[in-house]
CSV table of C-alpha atoms in Angstrom, one decimal:
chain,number,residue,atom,x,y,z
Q,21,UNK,CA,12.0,-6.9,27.8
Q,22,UNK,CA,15.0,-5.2,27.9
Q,23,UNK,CA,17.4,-8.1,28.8
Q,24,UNK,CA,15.7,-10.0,25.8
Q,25,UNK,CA,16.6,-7.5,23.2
Q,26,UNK,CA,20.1,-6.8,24.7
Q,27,UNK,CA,20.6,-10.6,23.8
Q,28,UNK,CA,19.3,-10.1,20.4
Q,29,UNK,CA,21.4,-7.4,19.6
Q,30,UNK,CA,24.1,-8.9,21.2
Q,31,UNK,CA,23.9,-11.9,18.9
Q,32,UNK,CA,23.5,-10.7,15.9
Q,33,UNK,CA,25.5,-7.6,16.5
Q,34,UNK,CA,26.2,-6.7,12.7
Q,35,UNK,CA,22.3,-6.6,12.2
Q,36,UNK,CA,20.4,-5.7,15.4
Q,37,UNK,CA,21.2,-2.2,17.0
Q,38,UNK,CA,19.8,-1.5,20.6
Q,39,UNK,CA,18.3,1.8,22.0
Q,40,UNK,CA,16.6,1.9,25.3
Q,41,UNK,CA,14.1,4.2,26.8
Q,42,UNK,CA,10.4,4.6,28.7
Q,43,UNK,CA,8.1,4.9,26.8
Q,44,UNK,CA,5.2,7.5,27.8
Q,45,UNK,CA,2.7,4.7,28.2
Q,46,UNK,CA,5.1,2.7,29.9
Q,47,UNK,CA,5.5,5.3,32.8
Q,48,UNK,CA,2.6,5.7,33.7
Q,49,UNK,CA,2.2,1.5,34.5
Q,50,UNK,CA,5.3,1.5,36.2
Q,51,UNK,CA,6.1,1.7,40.3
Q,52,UNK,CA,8.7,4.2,41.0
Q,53,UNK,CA,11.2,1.7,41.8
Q,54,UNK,CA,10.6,0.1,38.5
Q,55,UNK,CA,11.1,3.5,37.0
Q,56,UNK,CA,14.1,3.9,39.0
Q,57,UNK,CA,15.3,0.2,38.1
Q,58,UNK,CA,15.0,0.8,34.6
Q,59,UNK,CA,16.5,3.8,34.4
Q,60,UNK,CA,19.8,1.7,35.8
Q,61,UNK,CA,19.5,-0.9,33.4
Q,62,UNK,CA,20.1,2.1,30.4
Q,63,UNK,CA,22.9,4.1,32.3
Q,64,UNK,CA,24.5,0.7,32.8
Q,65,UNK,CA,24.2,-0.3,29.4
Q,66,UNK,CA,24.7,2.5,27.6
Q,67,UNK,CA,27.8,1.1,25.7
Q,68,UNK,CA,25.6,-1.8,24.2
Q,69,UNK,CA,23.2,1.0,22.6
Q,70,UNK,CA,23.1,3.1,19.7
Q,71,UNK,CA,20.9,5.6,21.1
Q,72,UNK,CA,18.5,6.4,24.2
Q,73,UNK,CA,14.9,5.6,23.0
Q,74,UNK,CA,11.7,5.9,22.4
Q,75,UNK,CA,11.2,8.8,25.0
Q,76,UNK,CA,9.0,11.4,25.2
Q,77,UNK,CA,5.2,12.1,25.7
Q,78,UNK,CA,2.4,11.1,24.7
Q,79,UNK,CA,-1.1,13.6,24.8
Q,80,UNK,CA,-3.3,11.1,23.3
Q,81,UNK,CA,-3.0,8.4,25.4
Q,82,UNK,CA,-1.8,9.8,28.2
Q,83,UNK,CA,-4.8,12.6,29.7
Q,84,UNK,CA,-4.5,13.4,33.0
Q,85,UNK,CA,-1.9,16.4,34.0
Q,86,UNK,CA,-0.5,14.3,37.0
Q,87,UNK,CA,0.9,11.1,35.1
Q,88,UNK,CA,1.7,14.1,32.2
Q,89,UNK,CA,4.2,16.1,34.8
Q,90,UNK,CA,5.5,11.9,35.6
Q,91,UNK,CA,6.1,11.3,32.4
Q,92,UNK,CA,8.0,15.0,31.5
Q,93,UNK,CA,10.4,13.9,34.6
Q,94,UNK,CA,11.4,10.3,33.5
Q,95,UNK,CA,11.7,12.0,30.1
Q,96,UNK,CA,14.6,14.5,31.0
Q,97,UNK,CA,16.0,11.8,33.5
Q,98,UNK,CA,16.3,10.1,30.1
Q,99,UNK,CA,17.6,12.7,28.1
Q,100,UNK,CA,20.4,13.1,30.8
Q,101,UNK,CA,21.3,9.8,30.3
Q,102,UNK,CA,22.1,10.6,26.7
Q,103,UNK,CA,24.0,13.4,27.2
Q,104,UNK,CA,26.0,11.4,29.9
Q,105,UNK,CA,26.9,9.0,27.6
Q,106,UNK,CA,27.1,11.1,24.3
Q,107,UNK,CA,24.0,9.1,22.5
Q,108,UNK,CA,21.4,10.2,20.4
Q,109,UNK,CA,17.6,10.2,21.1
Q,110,UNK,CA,14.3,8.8,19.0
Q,111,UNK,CA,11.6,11.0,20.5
Q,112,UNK,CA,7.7,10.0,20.6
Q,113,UNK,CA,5.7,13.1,20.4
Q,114,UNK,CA,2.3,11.9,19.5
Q,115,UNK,CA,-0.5,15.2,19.9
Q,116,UNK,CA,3.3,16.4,22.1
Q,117,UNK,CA,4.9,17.3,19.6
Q,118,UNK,CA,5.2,21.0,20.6
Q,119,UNK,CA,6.3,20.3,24.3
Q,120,UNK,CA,8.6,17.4,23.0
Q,121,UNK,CA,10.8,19.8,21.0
Q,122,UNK,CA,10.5,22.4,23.8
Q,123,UNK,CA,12.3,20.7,26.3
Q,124,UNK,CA,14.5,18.5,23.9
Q,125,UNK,CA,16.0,22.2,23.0
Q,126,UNK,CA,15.8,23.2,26.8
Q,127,UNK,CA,17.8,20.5,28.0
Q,128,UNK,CA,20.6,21.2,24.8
Q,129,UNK,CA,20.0,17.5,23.1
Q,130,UNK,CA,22.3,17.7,20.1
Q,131,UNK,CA,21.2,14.5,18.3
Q,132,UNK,CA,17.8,13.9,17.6
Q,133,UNK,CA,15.3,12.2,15.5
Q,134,UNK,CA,11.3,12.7,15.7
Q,135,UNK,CA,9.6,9.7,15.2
Q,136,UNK,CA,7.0,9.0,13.1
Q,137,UNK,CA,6.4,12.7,13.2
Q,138,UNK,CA,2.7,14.1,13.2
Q,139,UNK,CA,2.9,17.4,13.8
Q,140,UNK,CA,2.2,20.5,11.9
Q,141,UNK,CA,4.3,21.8,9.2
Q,142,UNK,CA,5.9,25.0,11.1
Q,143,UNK,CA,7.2,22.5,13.9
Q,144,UNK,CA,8.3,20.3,11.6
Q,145,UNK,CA,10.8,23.3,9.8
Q,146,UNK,CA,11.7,24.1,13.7
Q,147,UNK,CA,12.6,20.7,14.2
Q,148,UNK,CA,15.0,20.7,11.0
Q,149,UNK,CA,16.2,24.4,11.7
Q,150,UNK,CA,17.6,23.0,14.9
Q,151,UNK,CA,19.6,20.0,12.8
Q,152,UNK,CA,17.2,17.1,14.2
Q,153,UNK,CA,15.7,14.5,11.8
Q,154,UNK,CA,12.2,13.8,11.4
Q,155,UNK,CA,11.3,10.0,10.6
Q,156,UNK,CA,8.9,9.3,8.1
Q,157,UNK,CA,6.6,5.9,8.5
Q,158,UNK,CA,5.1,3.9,5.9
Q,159,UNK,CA,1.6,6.2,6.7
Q,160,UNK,CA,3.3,8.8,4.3
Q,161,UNK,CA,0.9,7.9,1.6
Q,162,UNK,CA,-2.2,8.9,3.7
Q,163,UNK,CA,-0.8,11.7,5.2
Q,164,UNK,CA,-0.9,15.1,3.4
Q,165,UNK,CA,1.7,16.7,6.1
Q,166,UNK,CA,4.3,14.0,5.9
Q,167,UNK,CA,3.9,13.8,1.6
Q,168,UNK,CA,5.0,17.7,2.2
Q,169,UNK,CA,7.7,16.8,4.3
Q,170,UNK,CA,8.7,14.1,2.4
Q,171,UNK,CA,8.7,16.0,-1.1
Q,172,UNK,CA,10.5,19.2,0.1
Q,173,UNK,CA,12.8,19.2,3.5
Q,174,UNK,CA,16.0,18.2,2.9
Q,175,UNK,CA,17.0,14.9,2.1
Q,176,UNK,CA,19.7,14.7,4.5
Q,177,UNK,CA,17.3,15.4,7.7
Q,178,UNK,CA,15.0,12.4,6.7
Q,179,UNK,CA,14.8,8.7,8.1
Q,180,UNK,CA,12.7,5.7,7.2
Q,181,UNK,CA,10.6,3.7,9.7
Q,182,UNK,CA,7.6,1.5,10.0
Q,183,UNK,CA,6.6,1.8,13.3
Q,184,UNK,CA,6.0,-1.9,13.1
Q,185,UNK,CA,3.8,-4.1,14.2
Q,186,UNK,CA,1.8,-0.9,13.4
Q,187,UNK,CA,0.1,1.3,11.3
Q,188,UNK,CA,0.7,-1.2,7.6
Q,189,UNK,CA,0.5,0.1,4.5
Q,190,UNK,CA,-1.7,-2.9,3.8
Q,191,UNK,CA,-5.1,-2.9,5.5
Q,192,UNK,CA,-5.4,-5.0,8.0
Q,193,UNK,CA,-2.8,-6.7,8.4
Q,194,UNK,CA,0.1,-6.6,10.8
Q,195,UNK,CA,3.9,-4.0,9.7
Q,196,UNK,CA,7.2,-5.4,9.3
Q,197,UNK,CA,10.5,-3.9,8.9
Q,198,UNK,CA,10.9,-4.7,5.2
Q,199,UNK,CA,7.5,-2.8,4.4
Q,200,UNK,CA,9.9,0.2,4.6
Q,201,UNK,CA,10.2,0.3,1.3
Q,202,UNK,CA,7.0,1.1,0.7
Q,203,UNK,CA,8.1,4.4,2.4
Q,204,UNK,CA,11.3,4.5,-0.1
Q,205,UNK,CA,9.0,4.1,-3.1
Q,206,UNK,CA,6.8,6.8,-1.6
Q,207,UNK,CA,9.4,9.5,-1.2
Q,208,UNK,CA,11.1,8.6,-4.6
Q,209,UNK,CA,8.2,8.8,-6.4
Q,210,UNK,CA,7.5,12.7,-4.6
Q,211,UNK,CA,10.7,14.0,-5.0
Q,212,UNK,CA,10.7,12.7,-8.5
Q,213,UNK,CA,13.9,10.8,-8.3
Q,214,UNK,CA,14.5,6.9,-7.6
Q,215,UNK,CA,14.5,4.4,-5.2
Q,216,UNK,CA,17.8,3.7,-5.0
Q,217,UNK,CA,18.9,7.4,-4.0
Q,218,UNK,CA,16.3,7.8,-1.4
Q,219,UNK,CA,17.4,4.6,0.1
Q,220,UNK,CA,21.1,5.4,0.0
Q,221,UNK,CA,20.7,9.1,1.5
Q,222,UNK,CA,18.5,7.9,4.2
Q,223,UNK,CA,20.3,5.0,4.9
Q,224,UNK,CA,23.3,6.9,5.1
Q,225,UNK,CA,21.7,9.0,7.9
Q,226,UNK,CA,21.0,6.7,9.8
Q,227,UNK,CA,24.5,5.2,10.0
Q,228,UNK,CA,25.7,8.4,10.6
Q,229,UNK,CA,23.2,9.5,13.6
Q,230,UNK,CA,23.0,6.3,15.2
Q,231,UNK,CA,26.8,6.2,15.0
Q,232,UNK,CA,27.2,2.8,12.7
Q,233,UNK,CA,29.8,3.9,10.7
């Protein structure tokens, strides 16, 4: 609910920091006028967000070519929104990943960060060529692509996530944001360095992407 979380963020301004966006899934449940309706609510609250987000596709879940070509239009309708407004964008790309970064470079999106990224490991130096980020999730220690990604790209082109209520590092049971640190220890532990400077660093590009600082 979008009016929900702008209340949230709102209130506790120092801590919780908004993006909007329509999610892949999302679209494809939606009328056009409730497309169209929420597409209004982010232009016209684009100075209570930090970026525009998630957007993007989604080939797993979403199958038939149709609601596909749907989804690719609300997607650059969203990305114009960001440009508008000078924001960044978190992009979902799951089994997309290809066509995500295609038309995020198309359509000359400056700021960028890939999402719990799953893709293969020459999109992923692409995705840092261009200057975006990729987002690592707490799966990193199950994942052979993202430990590669995590050990060697660039320290300064990395983020932290969870991707809660999803994908916990602890079987079965539900994510939350502080299990990012078992991402932290992960990547420390990788690059053969500590906690602390992992933490800093990626913290630190955060603030500086989403604009906090």
């Amino acid at each position: 609910n979008y009016g929900k979380s702008l209340e949230l963020s709102k209130a506790h301004s120092n801590f919780v920091f908004l993006s909007l966006g329509i999610h892949p899934e999302d679209i494809i449940k939606m009328s056009n006028e409730e497309l169209r309706n929420n597409l209004e609510f982010i232009s016209s609250h684009a100075d209570d967000i930090v970026a525009v987000g998630e957007i993007g596709l989604d080939y797993y879940w979403v199958k038939d070519e149709k609601q596909n070509e749907r989804c690719k239009e609300i997607f650059i309708k969203c990305l114009n929104i960001a440009k508008e407004f000078g924001l960044p964008v978190i992009l979902h790309s799951r089994r997309a990943e290809e066509d995500v970064f295609s038309i995020v470079k198309e359509n000359k999106i400056k700021d960028a960060v890939f999402h719990h990224y799953s893709g293969n490991m020459t999109l992923a130096k692409q995705i840092i060529g261009e200057g975006y980020y990729i987002s690592i999730p707490t799966i990193v220690r199950t994942s052979k692509n993202l430990k590669k990604i995590g050990k060697s790209f660039p320290l300064d082109k990395l983020m932290t996530e969870t991707d809660s209520p999803f994908n916990s590092p602890v079987a079965n049971t539900i994510n939350f944001p502080y299990n990012v640190e078992f991402t932290l220890e992960t990547l420390a532990k990788l690059r053969n360095t500590t906690f602390g400077k992992v933490d800093k660093q990626t913290t630190s590009n955060a603030q500086n992407f989403f604009n906090l600082v």
